[in-house]
Steps between C-alpha positions, in 0.01 A plus 500: 500500500135391484480391868169576676495793742571419864224573756699806614522630142129433443414694816717793392345512152145475640571798727659698218209452257248565778664839555490570126129413483424720804645794307265427212778385266538196280723387218204518264452873559869594493593749231758372250829686517533753222756415232762776479461704183857420402407130483164556338651632181469868582873570528815371342689228688830580666813403302581198721158345435541553125845337514354195673234471230759524221726233652445339837813564711552131580496430125777758453768270643657427156561873458748486787711277274462742209653781705769263628631427149629854448516597871246777439281670762128422491256732329245686713229236458740219587624683810144455629448146368830363630400590856260208483803272463677673788732720290504873579698736277708729724571790262588781539690400817650183347493344154379158600220302662419422856352152545258452788433142602185355655584299809177396678536555873864590446597133521776361281771240538870571538549349153251750356661788690839404352347484152369856540842614627671334201260677261575834663874433480507364144230705327435817702652743748632235738253562778136440585242678710244382754160665463230582753277231342737207567644517148845524348604741225800493267610829343669630186445212258593576141231416241734237348511316836131520593384173333788303655431645844130407478591148383740451790247632752239256367751211501545567873126451553433873539323752278442869447173481309231732628724692741414837349234709324139424597571169670521367854874543552547242772336328795668583828503304823666490837868420438478214752199333330548124494790499747358673810413223750235726661315616189129430493474453122777443246390719208785388270295240305218753446745766380653259246156386382383860455810581301456201269132585452581857401779393265302226329149646527 
């Protein structure tokens, strides 16, 4: 955060760079990392990268509403793009979406938990799932119900944005963070700040 190094940090860095110099290395003589040929224009980009160039997935949100109007499944490109808004098309197993939320540190209020349960009951299969990354998922959402479900999730102070594709799905923490009387550091504020930075960065 711009604070000066502590004496202990300064000592560590001095020792580290002394070792680097003793090996005859320096940043000035380091070889630049070669750019992969696929990024240097030698090969064609993969389909997902082309899709992102055509329409950024977070700008594809209005297309969710387009599919909702006639309750139609997403096209191949939108199956990929909608993951960025937390909607995963489940075909061929089910004709519907799965919505993965982003719950930093797995912390939510009872009011928010009830809101998720109501969404699952009213607009999906009637049940939710807990994930290994402290998230919740709601399954089998018809395209016509997807915009309403996302609105209700956001009204509860939650979101699903960035919970899929090439994003950081969630930030996990000890489930007792912030309530354990013996914890050395409560990481909850840092987890929330990281999540907001990623979402708004």
